[in-house]
Short mmCIF file of C-alpha atoms in Angstrom, two decimals:
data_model
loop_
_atom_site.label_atom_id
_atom_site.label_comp_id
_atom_site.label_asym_id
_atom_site.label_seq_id
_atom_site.Cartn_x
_atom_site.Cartn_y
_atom_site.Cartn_z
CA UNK A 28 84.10 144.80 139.39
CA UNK A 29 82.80 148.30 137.72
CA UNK A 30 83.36 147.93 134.15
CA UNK A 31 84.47 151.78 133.87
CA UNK A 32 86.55 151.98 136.75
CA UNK A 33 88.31 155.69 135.01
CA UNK A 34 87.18 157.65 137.65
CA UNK A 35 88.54 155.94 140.67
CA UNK A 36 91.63 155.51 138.59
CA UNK A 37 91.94 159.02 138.60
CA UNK A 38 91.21 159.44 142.37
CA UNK A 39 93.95 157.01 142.76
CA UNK A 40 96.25 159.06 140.25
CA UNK A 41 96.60 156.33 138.19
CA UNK A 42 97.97 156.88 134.57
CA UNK A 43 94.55 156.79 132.35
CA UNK A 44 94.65 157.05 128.32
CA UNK A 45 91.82 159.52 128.81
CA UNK A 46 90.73 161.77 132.02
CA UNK A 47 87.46 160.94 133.72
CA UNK A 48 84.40 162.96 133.23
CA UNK A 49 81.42 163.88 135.03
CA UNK A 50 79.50 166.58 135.78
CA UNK A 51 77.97 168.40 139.11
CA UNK A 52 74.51 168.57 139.21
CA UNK A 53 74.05 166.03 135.93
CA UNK A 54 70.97 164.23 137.45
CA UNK A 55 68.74 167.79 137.23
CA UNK A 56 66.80 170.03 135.31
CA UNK A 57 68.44 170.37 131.81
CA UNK A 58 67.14 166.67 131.31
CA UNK A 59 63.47 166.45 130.19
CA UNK A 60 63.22 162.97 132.15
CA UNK A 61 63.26 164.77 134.79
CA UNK A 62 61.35 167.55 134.46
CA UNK A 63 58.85 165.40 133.83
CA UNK A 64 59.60 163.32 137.13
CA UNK A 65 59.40 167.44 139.17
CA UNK A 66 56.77 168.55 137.44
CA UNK A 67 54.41 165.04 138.99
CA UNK A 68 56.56 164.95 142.45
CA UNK A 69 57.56 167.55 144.87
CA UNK A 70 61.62 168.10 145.65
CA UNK A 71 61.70 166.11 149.09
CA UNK A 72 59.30 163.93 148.08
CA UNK A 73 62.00 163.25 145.28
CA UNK A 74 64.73 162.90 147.92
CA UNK A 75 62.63 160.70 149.90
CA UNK A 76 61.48 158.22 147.60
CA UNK A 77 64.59 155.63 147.02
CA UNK A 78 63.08 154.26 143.51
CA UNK A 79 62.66 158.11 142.53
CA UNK A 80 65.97 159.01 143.72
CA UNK A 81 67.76 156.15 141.64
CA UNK A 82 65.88 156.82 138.37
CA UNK A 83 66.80 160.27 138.37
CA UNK A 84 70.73 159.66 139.24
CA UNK A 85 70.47 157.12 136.46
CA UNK A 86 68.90 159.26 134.02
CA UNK A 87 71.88 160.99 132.98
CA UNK A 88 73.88 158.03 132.78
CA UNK A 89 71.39 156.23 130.05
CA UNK A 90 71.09 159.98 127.97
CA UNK A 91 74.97 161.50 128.51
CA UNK A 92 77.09 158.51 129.78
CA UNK A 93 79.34 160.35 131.71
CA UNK A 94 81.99 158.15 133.48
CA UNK A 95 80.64 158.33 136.68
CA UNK A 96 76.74 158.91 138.75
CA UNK A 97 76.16 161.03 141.49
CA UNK A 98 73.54 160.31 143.50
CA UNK A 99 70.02 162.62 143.68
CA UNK A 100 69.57 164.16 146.95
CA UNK A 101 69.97 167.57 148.39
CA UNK A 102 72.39 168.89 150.91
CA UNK A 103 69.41 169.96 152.84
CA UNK A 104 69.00 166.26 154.07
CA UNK A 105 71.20 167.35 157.11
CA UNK A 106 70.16 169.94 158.46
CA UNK A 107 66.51 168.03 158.44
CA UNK A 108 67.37 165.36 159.77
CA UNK A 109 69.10 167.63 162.69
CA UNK A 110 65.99 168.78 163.18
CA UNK A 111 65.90 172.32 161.50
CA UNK A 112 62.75 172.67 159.58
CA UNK A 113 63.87 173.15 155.78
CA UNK A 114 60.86 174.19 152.89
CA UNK A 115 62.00 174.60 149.11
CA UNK A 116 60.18 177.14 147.25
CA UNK A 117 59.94 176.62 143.48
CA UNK A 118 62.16 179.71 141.96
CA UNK A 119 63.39 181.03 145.84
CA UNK A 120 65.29 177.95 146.72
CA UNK A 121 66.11 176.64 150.39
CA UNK A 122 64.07 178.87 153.06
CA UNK A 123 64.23 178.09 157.00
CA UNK A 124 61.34 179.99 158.05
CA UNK A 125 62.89 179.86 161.91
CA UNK A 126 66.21 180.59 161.35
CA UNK A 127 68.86 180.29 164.07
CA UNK A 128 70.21 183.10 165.66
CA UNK A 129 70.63 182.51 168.92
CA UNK A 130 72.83 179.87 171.55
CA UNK A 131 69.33 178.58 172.56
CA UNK A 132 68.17 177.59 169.36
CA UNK A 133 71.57 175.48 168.84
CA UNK A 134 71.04 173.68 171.70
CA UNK A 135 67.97 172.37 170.41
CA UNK A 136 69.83 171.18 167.01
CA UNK A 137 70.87 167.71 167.57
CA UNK A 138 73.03 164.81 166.28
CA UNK A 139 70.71 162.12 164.70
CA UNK A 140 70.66 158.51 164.36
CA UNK A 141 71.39 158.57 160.64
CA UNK A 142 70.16 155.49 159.87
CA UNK A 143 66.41 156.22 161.54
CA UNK A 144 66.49 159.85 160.01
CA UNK A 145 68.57 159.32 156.46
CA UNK A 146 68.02 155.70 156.08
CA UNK A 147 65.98 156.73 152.94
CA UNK A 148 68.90 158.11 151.16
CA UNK A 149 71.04 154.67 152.09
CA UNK A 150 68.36 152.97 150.32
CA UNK A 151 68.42 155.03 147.36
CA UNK A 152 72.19 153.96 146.84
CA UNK A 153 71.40 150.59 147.32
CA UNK A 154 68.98 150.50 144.69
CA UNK A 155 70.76 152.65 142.41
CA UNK A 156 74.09 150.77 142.87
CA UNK A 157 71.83 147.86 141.30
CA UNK A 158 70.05 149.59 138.57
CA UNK A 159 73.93 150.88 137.67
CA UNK A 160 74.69 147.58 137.21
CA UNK A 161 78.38 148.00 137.75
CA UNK A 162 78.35 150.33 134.33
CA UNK A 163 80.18 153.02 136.40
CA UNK A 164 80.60 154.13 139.84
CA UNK A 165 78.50 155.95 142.10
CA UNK A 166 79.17 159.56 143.95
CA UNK A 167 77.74 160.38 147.47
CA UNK A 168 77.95 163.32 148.67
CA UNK A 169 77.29 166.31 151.26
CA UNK A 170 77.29 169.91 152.06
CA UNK A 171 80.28 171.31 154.04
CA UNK A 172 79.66 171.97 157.67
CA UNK A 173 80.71 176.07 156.49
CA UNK A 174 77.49 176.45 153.63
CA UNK A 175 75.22 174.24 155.81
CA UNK A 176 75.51 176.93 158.42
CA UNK A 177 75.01 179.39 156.25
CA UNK A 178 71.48 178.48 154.69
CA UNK A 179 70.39 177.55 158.88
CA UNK A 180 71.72 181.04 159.90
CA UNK A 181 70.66 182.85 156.86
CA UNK A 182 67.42 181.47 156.80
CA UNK A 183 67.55 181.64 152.82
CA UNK A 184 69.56 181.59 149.54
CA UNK A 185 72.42 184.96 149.42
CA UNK A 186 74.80 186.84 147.40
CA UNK A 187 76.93 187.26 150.88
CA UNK A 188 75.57 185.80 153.74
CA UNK A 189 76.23 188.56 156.10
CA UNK A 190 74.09 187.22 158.50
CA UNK A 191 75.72 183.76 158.92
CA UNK A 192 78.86 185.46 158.76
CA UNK A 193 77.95 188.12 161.22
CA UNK A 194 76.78 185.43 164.02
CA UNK A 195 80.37 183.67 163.62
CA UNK A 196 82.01 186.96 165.01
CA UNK A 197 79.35 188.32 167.36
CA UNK A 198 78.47 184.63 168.64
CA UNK A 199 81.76 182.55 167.92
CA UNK A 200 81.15 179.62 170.79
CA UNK A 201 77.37 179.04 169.15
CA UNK A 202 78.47 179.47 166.00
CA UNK A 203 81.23 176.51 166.44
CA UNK A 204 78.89 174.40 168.55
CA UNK A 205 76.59 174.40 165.65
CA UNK A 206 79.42 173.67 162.99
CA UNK A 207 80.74 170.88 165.26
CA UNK A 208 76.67 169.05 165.31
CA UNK A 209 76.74 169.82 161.50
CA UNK A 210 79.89 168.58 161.05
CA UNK A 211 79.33 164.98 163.54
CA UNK A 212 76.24 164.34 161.92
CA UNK A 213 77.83 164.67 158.24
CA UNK A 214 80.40 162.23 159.41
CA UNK A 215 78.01 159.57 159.81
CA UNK A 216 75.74 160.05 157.40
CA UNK A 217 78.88 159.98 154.91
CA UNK A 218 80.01 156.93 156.61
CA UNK A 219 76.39 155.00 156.02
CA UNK A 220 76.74 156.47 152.54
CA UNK A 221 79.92 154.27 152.03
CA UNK A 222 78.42 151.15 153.71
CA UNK A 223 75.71 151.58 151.49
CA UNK A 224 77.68 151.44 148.46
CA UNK A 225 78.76 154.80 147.22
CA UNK A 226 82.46 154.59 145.60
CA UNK A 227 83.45 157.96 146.72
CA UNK A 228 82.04 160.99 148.17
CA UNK A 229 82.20 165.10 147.49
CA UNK A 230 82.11 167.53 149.86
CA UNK A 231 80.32 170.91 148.53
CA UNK A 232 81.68 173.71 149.55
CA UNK A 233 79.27 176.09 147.78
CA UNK A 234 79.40 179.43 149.88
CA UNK A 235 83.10 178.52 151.01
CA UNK A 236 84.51 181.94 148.89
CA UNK A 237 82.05 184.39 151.05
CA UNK A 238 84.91 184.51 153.83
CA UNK A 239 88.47 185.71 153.97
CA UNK A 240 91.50 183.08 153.87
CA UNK A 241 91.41 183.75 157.65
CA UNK A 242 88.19 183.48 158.30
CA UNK A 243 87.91 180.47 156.19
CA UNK A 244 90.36 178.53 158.40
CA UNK A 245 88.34 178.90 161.16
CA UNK A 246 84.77 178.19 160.10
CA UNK A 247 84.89 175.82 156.91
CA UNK A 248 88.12 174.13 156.44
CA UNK A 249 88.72 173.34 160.63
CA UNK A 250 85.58 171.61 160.10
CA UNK A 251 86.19 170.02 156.28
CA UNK A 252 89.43 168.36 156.92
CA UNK A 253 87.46 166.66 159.94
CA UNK A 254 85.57 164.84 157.31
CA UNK A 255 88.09 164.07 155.28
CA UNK A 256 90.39 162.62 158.32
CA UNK A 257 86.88 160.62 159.31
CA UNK A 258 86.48 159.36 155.73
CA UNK A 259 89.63 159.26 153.90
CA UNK A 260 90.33 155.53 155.40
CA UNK A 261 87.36 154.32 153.53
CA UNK A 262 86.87 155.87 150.63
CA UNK A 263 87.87 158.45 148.34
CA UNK A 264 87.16 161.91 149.47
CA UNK A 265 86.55 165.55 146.95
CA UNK A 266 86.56 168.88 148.09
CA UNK A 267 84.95 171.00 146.20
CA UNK A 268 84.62 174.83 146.93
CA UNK A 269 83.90 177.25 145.29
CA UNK A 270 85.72 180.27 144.97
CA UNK A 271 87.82 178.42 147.30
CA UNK A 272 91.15 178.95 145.16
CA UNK A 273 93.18 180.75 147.85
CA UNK A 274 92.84 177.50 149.93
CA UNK A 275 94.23 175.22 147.56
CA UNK A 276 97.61 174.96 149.27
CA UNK A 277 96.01 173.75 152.35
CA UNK A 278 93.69 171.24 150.71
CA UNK A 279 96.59 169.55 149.08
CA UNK A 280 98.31 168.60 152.24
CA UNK A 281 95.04 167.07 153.27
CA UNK A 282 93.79 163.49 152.99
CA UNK A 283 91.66 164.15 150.36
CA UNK A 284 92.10 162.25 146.90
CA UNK A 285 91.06 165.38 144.44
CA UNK A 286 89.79 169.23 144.68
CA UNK A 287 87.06 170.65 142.81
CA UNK A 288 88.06 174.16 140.90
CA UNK A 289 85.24 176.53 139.58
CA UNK A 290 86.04 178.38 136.37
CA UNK A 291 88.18 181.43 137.89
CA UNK A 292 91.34 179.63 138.47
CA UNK A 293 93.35 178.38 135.49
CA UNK A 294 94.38 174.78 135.42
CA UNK A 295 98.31 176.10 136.08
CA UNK A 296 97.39 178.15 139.23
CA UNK A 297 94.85 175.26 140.33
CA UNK A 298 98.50 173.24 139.55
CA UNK A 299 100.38 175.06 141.11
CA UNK A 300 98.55 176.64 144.02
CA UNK A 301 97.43 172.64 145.25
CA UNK A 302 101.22 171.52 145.68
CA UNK A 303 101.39 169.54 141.92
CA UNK A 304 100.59 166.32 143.50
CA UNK A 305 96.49 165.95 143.97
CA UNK A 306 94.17 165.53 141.52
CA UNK A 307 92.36 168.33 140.59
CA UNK A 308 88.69 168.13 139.39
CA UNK A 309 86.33 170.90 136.79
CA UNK A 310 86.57 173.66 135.81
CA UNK A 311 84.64 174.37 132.46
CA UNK A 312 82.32 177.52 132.68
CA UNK A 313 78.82 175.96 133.18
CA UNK A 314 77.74 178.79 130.96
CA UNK A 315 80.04 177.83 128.31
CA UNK A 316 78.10 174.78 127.52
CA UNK A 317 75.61 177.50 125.81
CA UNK A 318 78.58 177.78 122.86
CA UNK A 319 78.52 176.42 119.62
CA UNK A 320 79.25 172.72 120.22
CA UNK A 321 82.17 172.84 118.08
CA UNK A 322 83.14 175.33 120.58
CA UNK A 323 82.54 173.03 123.05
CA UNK A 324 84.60 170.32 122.14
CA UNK A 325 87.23 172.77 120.86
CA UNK A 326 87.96 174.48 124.32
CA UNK A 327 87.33 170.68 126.12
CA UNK A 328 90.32 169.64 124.53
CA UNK A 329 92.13 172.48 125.06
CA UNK A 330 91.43 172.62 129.25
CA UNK A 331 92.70 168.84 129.26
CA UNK A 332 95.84 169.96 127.67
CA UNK A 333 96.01 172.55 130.19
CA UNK A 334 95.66 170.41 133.40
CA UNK A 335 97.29 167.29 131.68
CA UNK A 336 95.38 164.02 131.21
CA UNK A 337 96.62 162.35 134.19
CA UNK A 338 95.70 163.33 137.93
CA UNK A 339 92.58 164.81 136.33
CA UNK A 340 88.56 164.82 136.12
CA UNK A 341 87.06 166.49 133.40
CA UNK A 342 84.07 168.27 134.95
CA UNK A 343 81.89 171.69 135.51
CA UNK A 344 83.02 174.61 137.21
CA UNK A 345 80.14 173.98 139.37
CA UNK A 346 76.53 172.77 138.66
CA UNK A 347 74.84 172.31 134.99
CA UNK A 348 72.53 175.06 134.20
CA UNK A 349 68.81 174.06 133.42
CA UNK A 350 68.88 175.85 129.98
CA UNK A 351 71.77 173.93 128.75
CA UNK A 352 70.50 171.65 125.58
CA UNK A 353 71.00 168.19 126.45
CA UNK A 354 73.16 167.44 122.60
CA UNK A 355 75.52 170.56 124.30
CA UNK A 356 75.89 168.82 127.78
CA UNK A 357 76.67 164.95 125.63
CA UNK A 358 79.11 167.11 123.62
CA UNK A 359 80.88 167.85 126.59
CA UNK A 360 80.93 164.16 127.47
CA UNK A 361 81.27 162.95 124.11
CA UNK A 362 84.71 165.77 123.65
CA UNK A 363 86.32 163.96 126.83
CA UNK A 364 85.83 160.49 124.88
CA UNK A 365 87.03 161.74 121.83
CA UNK A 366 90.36 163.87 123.47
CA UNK A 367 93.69 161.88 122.21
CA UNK A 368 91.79 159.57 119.45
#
């Protein structure tokens, strides 16, 4: 039994005396723990190493103590394990130095055994689920099948992704062929994830809000809602996407149990756009964190009062910034704890 069970209360849309609160990205580079931990070990060697992997998800928890962990890895994973050749350049990000443009290079992609190619990451939650001690729960998650895509067809980081977007409506049958492998193999390895321990999972959507509401039907939430239909009988499932808001109606009819907001949408169009009925998740401006922390806690309180404590979890807009202070990233914790006392 989890001793803060607050989060999965909320998932549940359970009446709480407080909301939840975590935040994306909270195991990372604002923590000097962890800098330390990059600075002797390269990123996939982080990823790859189970023990390395649960210190850093737990190294939040011991400085912040945020109501839930989320577990170190990378969305990248996937698309390695698929068999697309992934680097990560300090300061560049993701780069696929062969990137795919072509219906021959998808047929070489494949759907993995998950367990021979990811069984690291399964590990990882195994020992982190014991080093958590039942304090709180623990967050798997993935990329969406959509922003995936888009770093294999890009071949890099972008501010629009034209290329990824550009092979979708030049070469629609590879494009969906590729989406559908990306989308199978994130079913399993989400599935192993659960078996493995994790007490909920979050789908990133990152690059979700480069395509039209037409366009988005057809090449990220087609191939979202799969997930959530695969996984929503075993655990609890999160959308998040950003720039995402003009989907919102159709995420709330799904299966999933909440949906991640960034910092655009108000808590009453979030509200009102999702149908009223799903719990919503964010959507303080990571930036924000960079205010005065009686600023902080000040406009905390205020966003709860916006999006009402229940159905709720406090959290980001999307991921913490590495030049956030650590005291300004616990006041954001600490002004959750403190809202309604």
């Amino acid at each position: 039994m989890l001793k803060n069970d607050l989060f999965l209360k909320a998932l549940k849309g359970e009446t709480v005396q407080r909301p939840p609160v975590w935040m994306m990205r909270q195991a990372g580079r604002y923590l000097p723990e962890f800098r330390a931990l990059r600075d002797k070990y390269d990123f996939f060697t982080r990823c790859e190493t189970p023990e390395l992997a649960a210190e850093i998800t737990v190294q939040p928890i011991r400085r912040i103590a945020p109501d839930a962990a989320i577990l170190f890895s990378d969305i990248l994973v996937v698309p390695r394990a698929m068999g697309i050749h992934v680097e990560l350049k300090d300061n560049l990000g993701p780069i696929i130095p062969d990137p795919i443009r072509t219906m021959e290079q998808v047929n070489q992609v494949f759907v993995p055994d998950v367990n021979e190619t990811l069984g690291y990451v399964f590990d990882a939650i195994k020992l982190t689920k014991e080093m958590l001690n039942d304090e709180v729960p623990l967050i798997g998650f993935a990329g969406s099948p959509w922003t995936i895509f888009c770093y294999a067809v890009e071949g890099k980081g972008s501010k629009s992704f034209d290329t990824a977007k550009g092979f979708c409506f030049s070469n629609p049958v590879a494009a969906h062929t590729l989406l559908q492998k990306i989308t199978d193999t994130t079913i399993l390895y989400l599935k192993e994830k659960v078996k493995a321990g994790v007490n909920a999972v979050q789908i990133f959507d990152s690059w979700g809000g480069m395509l039209s509401p037409v366009d988005y039907q057809e090449f990220s939430w087609k191939y979202i809602n799969q997930i959530i239909d695969a996984l929503a009988e075993v655990t609890p499932v999160i959308v998040f996407g950003k720039g995402c808001w003009f989907a919102l109606g159709e995420m709330g009819k799904s299966k999933a149990s909440a949906l991640g907001v960034d910092w655009t949408c108000t808590p009453r169009n979030a509200r009102y756009l999702s149908g009223g009925n799903i719990t919503l998740q964010g959507n303080f401006d990571p930036s924000r964190l960079l205010s005065p922390i009686p600023t902080i806690k000040k406009m905390v309180h205020e966003m709860i009062d916006e999006f009402g404590k229940d159905k709720y979890i406090v959290n980001l807009g999307h991921g913490i910034l590495p030049n956030i202070p650590v005291d300004h990233a616990k006041a954001f914790i600490d002004a959750v704890k403190e809202y309604g006392n």
